[in-house]
XYZ file of C-alpha atoms in Angstrom:
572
model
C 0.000 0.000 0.000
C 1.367 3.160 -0.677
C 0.959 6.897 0.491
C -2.698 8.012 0.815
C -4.076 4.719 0.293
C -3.105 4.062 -3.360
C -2.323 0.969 -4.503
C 1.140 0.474 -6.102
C 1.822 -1.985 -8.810
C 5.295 -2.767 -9.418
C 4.509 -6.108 -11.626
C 4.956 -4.779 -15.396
C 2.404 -7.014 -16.502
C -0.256 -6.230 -14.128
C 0.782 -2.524 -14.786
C -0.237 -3.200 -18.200
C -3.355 -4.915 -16.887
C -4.427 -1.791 -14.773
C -3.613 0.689 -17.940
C -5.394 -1.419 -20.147
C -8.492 -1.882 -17.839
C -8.577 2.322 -17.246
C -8.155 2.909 -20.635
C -10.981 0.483 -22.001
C -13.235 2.684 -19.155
C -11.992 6.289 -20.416
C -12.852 4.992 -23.513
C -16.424 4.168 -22.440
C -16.654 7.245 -20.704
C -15.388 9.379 -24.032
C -18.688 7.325 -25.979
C -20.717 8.549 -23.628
C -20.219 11.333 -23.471
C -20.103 12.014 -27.165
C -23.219 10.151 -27.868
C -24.674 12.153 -25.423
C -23.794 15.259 -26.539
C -25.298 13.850 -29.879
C -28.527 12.543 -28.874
C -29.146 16.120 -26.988
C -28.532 18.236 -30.004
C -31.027 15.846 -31.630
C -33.294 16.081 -28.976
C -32.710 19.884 -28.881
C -33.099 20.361 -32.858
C -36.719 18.515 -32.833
C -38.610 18.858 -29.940
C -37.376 22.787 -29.375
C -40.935 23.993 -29.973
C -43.212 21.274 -28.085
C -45.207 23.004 -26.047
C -44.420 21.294 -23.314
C -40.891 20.615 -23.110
C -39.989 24.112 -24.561
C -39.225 25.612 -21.288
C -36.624 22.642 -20.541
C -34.961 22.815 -23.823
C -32.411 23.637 -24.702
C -30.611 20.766 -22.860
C -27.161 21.301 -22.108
C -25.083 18.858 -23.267
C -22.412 19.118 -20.806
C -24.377 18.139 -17.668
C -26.669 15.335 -16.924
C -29.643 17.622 -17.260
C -30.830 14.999 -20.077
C -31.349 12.157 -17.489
C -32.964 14.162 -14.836
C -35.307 15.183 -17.384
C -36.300 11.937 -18.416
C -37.245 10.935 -14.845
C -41.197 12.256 -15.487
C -41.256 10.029 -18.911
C -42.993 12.524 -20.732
C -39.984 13.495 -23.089
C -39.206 10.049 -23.615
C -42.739 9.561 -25.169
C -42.287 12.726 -27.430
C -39.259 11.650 -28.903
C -41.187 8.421 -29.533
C -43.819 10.064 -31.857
C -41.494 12.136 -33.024
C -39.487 8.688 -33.754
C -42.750 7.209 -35.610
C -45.583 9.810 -35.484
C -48.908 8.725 -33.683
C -47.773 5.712 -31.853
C -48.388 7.149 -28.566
C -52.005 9.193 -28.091
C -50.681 12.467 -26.344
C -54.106 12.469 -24.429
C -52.471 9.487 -22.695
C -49.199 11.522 -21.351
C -49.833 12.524 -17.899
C -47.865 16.389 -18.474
C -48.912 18.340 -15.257
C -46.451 20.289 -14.048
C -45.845 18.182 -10.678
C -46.331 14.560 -10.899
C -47.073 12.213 -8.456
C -44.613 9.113 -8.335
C -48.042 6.809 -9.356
C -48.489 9.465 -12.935
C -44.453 9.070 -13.656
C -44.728 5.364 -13.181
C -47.934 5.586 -15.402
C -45.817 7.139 -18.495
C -42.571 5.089 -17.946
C -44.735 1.925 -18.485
C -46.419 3.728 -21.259
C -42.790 4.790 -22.456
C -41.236 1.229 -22.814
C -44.514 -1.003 -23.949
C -44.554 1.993 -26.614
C -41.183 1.743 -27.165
C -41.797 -2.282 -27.802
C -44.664 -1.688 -30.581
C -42.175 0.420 -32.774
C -39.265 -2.255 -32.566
C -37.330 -1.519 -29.903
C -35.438 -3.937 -27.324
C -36.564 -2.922 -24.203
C -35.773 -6.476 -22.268
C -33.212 -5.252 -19.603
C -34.873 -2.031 -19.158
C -37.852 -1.465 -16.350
C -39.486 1.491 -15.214
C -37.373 2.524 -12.244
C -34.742 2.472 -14.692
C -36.371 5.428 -15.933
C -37.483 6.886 -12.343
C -33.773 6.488 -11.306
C -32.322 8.332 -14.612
C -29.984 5.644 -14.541
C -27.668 7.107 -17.729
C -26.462 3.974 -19.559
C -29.954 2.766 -20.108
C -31.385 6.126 -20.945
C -28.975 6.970 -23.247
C -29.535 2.730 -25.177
C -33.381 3.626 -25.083
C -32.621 7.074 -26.786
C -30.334 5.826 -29.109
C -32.819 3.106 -30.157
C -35.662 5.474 -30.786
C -33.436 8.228 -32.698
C -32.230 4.983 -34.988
C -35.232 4.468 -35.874
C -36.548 7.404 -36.970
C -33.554 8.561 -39.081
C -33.656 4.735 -40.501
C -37.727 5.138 -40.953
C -37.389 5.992 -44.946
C -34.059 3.432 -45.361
C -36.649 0.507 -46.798
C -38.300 -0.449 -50.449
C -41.681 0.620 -49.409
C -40.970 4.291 -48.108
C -38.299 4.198 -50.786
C -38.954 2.701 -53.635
C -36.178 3.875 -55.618
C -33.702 1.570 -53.913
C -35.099 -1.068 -56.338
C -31.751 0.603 -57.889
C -29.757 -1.370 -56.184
C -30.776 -4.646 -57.446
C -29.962 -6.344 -60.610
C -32.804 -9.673 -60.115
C -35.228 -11.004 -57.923
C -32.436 -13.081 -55.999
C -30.653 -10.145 -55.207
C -34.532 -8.809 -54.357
C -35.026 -11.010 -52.183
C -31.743 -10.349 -50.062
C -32.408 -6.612 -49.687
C -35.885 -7.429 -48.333
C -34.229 -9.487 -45.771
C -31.687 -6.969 -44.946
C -31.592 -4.884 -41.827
C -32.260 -0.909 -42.669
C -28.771 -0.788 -41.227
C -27.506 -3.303 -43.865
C -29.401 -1.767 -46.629
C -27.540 1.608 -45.960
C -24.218 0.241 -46.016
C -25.478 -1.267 -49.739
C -26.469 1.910 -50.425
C -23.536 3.378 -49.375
C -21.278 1.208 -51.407
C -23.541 1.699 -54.662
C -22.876 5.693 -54.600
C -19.133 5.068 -53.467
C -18.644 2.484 -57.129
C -20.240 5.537 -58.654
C -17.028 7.783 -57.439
C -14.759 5.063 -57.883
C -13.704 3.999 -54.896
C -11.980 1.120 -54.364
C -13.101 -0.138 -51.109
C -16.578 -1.383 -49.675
C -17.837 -0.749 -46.397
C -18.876 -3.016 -44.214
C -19.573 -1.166 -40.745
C -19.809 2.405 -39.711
C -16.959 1.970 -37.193
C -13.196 1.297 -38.723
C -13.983 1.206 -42.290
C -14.689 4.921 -42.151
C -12.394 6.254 -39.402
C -9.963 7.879 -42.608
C -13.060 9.786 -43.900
C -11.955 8.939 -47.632
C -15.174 7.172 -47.880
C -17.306 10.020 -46.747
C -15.472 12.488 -48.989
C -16.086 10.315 -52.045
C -19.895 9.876 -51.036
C -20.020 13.508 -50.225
C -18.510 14.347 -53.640
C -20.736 11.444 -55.301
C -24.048 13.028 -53.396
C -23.614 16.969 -53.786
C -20.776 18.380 -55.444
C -21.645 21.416 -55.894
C -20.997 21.657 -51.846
C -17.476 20.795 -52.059
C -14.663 23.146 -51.390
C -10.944 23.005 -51.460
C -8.779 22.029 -50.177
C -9.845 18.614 -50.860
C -10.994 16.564 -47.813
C -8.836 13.744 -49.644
C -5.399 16.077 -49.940
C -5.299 16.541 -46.098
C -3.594 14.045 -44.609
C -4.040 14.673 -40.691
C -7.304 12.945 -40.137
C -8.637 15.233 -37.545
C -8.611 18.222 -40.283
C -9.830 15.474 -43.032
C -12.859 14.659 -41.321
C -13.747 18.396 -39.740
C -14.251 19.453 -43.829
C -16.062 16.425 -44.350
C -18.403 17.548 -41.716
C -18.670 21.110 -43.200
C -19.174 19.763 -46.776
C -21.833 18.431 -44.831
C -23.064 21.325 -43.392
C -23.106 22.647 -46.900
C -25.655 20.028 -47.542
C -27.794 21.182 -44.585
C -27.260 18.471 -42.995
C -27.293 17.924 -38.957
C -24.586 17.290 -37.456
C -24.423 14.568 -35.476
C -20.921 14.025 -35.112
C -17.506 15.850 -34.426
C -14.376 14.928 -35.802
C -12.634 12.981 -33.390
C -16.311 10.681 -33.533
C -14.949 9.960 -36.954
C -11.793 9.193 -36.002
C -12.460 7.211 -33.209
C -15.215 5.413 -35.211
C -18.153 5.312 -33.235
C -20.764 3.562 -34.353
C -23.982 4.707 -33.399
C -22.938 8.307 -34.419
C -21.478 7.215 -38.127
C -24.766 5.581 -38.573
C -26.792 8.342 -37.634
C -24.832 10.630 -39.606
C -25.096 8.352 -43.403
C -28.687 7.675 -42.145
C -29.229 11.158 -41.843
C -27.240 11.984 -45.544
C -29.251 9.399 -46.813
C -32.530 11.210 -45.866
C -31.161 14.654 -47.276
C -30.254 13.276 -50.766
C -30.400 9.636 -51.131
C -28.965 10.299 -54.936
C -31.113 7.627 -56.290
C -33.170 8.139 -59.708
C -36.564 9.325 -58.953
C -37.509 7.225 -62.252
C -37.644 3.823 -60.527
C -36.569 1.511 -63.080
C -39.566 -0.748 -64.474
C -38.332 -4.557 -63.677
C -40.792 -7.122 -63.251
C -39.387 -8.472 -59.846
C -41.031 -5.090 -58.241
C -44.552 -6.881 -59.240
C -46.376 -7.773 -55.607
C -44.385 -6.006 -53.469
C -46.752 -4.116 -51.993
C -48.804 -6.163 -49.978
C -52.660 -5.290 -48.621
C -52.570 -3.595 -45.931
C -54.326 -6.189 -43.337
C -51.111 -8.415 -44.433
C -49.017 -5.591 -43.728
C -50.307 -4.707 -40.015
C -50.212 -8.437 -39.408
C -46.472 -9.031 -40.238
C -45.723 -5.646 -37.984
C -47.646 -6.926 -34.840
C -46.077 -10.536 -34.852
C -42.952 -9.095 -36.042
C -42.594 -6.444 -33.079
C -43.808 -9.522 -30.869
C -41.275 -11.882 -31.794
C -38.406 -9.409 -31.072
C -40.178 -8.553 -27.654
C -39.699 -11.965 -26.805
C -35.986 -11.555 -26.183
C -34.408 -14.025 -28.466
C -31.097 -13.765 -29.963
C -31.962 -12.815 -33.652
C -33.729 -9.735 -34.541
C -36.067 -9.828 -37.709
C -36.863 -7.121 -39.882
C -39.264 -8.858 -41.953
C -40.995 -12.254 -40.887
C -41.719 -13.110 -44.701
C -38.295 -13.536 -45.410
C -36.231 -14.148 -41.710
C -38.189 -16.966 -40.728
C -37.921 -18.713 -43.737
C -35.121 -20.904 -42.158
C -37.103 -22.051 -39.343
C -34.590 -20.905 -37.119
C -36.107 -18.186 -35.427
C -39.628 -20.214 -35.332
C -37.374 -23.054 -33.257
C -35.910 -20.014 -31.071
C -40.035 -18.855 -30.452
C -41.027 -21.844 -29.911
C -38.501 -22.772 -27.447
C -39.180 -18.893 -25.701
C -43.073 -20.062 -25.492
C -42.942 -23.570 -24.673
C -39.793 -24.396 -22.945
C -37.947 -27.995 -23.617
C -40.060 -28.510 -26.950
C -36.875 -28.046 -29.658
C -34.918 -30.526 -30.126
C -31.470 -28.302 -31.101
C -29.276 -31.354 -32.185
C -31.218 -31.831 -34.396
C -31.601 -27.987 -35.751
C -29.304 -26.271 -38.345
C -27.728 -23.129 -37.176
C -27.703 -20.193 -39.602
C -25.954 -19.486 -42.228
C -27.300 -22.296 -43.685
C -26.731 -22.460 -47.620
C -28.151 -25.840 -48.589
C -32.200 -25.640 -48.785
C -33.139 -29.383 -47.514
C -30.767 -28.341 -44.108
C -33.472 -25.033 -44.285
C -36.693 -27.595 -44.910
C -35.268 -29.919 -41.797
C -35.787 -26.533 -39.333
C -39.042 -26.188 -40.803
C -40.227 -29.970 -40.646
C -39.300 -29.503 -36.861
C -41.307 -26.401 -36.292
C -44.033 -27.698 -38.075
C -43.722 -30.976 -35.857
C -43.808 -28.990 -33.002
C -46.466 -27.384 -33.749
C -49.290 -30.647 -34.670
C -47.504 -31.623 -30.794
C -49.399 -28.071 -29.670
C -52.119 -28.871 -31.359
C -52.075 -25.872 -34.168
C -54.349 -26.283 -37.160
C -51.624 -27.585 -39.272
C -53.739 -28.605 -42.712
C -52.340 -28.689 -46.051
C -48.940 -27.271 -44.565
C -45.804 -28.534 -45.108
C -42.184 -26.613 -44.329
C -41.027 -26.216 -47.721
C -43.775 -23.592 -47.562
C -42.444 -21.762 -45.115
C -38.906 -21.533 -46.764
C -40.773 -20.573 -49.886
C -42.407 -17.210 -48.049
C -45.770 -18.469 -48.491
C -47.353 -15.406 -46.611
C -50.658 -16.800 -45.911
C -49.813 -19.734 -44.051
C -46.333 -17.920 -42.509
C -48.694 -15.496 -41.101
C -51.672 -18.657 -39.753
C -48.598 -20.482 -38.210
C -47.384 -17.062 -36.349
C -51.435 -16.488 -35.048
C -51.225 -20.239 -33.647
C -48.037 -19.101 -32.204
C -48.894 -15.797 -30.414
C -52.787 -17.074 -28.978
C -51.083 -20.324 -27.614
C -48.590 -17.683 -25.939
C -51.218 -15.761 -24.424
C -53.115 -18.837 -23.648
C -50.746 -20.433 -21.669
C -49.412 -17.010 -19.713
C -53.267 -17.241 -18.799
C -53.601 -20.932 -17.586
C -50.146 -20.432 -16.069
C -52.068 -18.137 -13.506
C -52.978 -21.537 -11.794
C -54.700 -19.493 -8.981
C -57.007 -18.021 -10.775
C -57.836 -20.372 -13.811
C -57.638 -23.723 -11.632
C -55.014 -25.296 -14.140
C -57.429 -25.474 -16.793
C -56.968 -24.464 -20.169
C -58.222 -20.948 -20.642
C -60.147 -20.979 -24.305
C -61.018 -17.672 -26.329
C -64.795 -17.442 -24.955
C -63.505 -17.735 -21.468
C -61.319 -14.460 -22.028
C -65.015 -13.276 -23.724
C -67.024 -14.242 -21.209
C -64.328 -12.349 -18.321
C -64.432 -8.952 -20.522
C -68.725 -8.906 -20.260
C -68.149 -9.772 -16.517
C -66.130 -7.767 -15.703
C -67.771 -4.641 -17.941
C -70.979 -5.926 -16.753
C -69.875 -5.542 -12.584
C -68.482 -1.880 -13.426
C -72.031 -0.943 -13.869
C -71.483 -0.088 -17.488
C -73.536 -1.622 -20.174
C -71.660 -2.495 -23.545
C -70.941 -5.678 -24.299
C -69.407 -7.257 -27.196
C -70.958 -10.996 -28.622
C -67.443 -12.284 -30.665
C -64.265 -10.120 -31.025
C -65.317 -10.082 -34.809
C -68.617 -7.760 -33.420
C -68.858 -4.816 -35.608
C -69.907 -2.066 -32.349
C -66.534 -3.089 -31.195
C -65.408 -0.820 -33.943
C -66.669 2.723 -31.598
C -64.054 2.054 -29.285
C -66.965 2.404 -26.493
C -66.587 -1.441 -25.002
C -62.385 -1.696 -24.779
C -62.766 1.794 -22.906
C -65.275 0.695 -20.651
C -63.023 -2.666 -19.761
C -59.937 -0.518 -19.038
C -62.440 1.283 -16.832
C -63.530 -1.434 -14.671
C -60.091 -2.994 -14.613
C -58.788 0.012 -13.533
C -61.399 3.266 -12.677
C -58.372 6.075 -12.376
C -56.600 5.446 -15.900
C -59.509 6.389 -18.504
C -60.249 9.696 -19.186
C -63.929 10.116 -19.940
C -63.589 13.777 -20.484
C -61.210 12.395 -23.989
C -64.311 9.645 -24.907
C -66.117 10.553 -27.955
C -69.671 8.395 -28.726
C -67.081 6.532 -31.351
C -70.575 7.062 -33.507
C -68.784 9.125 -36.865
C -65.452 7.751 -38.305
C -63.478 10.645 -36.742
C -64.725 10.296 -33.299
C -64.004 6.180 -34.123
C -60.335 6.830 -34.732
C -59.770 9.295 -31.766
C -61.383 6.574 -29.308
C -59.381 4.039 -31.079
C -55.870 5.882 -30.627
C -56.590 6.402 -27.317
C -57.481 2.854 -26.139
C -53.919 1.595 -27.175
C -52.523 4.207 -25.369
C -53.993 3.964 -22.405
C -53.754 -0.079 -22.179
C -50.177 1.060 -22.599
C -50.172 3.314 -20.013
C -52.097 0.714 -17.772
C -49.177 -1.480 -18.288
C -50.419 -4.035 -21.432
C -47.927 -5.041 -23.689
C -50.008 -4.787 -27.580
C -48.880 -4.426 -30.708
C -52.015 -3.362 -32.822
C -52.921 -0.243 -34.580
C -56.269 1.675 -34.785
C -56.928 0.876 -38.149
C -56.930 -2.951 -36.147
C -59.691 -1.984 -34.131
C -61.574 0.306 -36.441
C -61.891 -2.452 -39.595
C -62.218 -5.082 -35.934
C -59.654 -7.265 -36.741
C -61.114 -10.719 -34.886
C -57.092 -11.839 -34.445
C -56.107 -8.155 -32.463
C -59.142 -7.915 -30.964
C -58.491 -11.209 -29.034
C -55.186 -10.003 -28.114
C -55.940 -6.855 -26.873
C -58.546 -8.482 -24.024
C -56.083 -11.189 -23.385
C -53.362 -9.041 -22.345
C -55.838 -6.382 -20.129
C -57.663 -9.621 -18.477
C -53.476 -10.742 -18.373
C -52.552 -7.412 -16.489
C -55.795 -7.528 -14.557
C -55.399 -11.162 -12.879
C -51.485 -10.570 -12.038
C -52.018 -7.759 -10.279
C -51.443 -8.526 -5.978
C -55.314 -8.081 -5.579
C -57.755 -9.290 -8.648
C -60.136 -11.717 -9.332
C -60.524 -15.446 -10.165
C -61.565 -17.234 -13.171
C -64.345 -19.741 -13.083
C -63.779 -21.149 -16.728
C -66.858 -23.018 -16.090
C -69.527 -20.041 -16.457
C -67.251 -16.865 -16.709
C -68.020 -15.478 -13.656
C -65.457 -13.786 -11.306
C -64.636 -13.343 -6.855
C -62.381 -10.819 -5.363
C -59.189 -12.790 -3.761
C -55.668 -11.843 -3.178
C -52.963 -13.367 -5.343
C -49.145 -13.352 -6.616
C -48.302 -14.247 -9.683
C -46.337 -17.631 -10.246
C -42.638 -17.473 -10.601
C -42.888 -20.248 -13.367
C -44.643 -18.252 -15.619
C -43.290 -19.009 -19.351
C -39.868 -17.043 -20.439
C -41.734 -15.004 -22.655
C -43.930 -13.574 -20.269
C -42.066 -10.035 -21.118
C -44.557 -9.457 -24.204
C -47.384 -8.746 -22.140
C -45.906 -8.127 -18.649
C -45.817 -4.135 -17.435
C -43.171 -1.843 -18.881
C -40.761 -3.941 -19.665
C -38.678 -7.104 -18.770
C -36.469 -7.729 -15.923
């Protein structure tokens, strides 16, 4: 021990071992603090004239005024709309000036099951997380949110002219599968042949530390905004990539970077920077090229909202691969074996699954034969099915199989309630027969006959069940009669919201409830009669006639591993 306490190493190698150790955490702390410093001048550029956060902006980058902010949840939910517009019903935020700790919990949960339905991985994030401003997490759920919206346009349907990049419908198919991240780096490569650069890149970390990629693209994209001297005749790399940035500028584009980011070649910044170029001038022809491959891919739109909700549920569930597009990621049958191993535990047999990459198409069929098998063991509706047409993309039966998948889910978190269902096997009218009950005991006096009725479409019956499962969290001030199609869509909007809010983990849209989509409408009751009966005091399920009694309760620790998609605000 040495003077003052320190600790003196006179071992070389475990001097090396101490420098390397501090330096690995002054790098962290450097990240940090330059990805916070970008994320506020984001924050700061956007949401500068909300009316409700404009007295707290501008945020000072410097301190941690960012995270004490976030501690009421409300600008965590703005930068969510702003992030994909409408997903959160601002009737919903609780924005008084003083909140009580019960309102802030109410718009953290409402924050992360939000945060869930527009793809983002919120498992190791919970709502005192949020109370706590606890900065690492913050600034991962920011950075999350801020991808997304600068990636929103970085696809073929709200860009179209990336059909560009593709020569046939293989290579079609592959950018459909690709990650927006992936898609810009193909993007980024196709503007880069144009300047003639030598290279491709493959990440937005070391492949672009020298900034001779960004000068080409930058040259490539809007050359009119160049100036000399050339970014590419400097050769200190500091001074390369500061008139980079101001080409940049030129461009009107944000900055979301400095120099030394460049340099140092941090990710999340490099991506938001090309993501951001990308919206600005994407440099693609706005005469999309007439191939035949383009032919069906739009899909109708009830396909559409169906592949979102049981895509955004399948990477809720926690598992190791992330899919942008269940059409073409499941085709495999991996990530069906990793679901079906999330929802019923013990049921894959992995020796005998292929682990991706796989190249030959019978190794791809064997996955599928097993998921399939799996499946006729849980007693799905399995007719006329086989896996080859799930590695073909058939969409109609991909989409059947991943219904089976997300009821029997919600099923069994039900029955796995033992105390309150008996250890019987909860069925689809016993989840109807609850929601009368339980609307019926609140005093209130809609009612719905299947979750294909056509009055559910006024929004009036899912209100009055939040009600009664919880009196304090509707607003009946915000109810309209749901009686013209405007008043449907505001009740509609708001109902997700506040089942949010209430702590329900959905994935539906309005139009879902407006056009009464039989599939959503089941899973919106299941996961408010879910909430409802895990809560320390609720009620119990007689499966027998539907009727309810007041008892006390905890819920069981062996609930299934994928309880997380309808659990409140997040997994542990």
């Amino acid at each position: 021990m040495g003077l003052d306490g320190l600790v003196v190493v006179s071992d070389p190698y475990l001097q090396r071992r101490f420098s390397q150790a501090d330096l690995r955490a002054l790098q962290a702390q450097v990240r940090t603090e330059s990805e916070k410093s970008s994320y506020v001048g984001h924050i700061n550029a956007y949401l500068a004239e909300d009316p409700f956060l404009k007295n707290a902006l501008p945020i000072d980058p410097a301190t941690d005024h960012l995270f004490h902010l976030t501690k009421d949840g409300v600008l965590l939910c703005k930068l969510i709309n702003l992030a994909v517009p409408g997903t959160i019903d601002e009737r919903a935020i609780n924005t008084k000036k003083l909140l009580n700790l019960w309102e802030k919990n109410e718009n953290h949960t409402l924050c992360l099951n939000s945060a869930k339905a527009i793809g983002c991985t919120v498992v190791n994030i919970g709502t005192q997380d949020l109370a706590e401003g606890r900065p690492h997490l913050i600034l991962g759920l920011i950075s999350q949110i801020i991808k997304i919206q600068l990636l929103a346009d970085v696809n073929l349907k709200s860009t179209p002219q990336l059909v560009e990049l593709v020569e046939d419908s293989k290579e079609m198919e592959e950018l459909m599968s690709l990650s927006p991240e992936k898609i810009l780096l193909r993007w980024m490569n196709f503007q880069l042949k144009k300047g003639g650069f030598q290279r491709t890149v493959t990440n937005f970390s070391s492949d672009i530390k020298d900034s001779e990629a960004y000068a080409c693209l930058l040259n490539v994209l809007a050359p009119e905004c160049s100036a000399k001297p050339s970014p590419l005749a400097v050769k200190d790399l500091l001074h390369r990539a500061r008139l980079v940035l101001e080409h940049a500028d030129r461009m009107g584009c944000k900055r979301y970077l400095t120099p030394k980011d460049i340099v140092d070649g941090l990710p999340n910044l490099n991506l938001a920077f090309v993501a951001h170029i990308f919206q600005k001038r994407n440099g693609l022809s706005k005469q999309m090229k007439q191939v035949s491959f383009v032919d069906g891919l739009s899909d109708d739109a009830q396909v559409s909202r169906e592949e979102r909700s049981f895509r955004l549920w399948i990477n809720s569930l926690g598992i190791s691969t992330y899919i942008n597009n269940v059409f073409e990621d499941l085709r495999n049958g991996w990530v069906l074996l990793e679901v079906l191993d999330k929802i019923a535990p013990g049921s894959v047999n992995w020796k005998m699954a292929n682990r991706p990459p796989i190249k030959l198409p019978f190794r791809k069929v064997e996955n599928c034969n097993q998921v399939l098998k799996i499946g006729k063991e849980l007693k799905f509706s399995l007719v006329n099915i086989a896996g080859n047409d799930i590695v073909q993309g058939n969409k109609k039966l991909i989409l059947a199989f991943l219904w089976q998948l997300m009821r029997y889910n919600i099923l069994q978190l039900l029955k796995n309630l033992r105390f309150h269902s008996n250890g019987k096997e909860i069925t689809d009218n016993d989840i109807l027969k609850w929601a009368n009950q339980k609307v019926k005991d609140s005093g209130k006096r809609s009612r719905m006959e299947s979750f294909k009725d056509r009055s559910l479409s006024s929004g009036i019956f899912f209100l009055d069940l939040l009600g009664a499962v919880e009196p304090r969290v509707v607003n009946w001030s915000l109810v309209t009669k749901g009686e013209k199609d405007e008043e449907k869509q505001m009740n509609a909007s708001y109902i997700i919201s506040v089942a949010r809010k209430l702590g329900c983990s959905i994935f539906l849209l309005p139009e879902d409830i407006l056009e009464v989509n039989q599939k959503m409408m089941l899973t919106l009751t299941a996961s408010i009669m879910y909430w409802h009966l895990k809560r320390p005091t609720s009620y119990s399920l007689d499966t027998e006639n539907g009727s309810s009694c007041e008892t006390s309760s905890v819920s069981t620790s062996d609930d299934s591993a994928s309880e997380s998609s309808f659990d409140d605000g997040g997994a542990r």
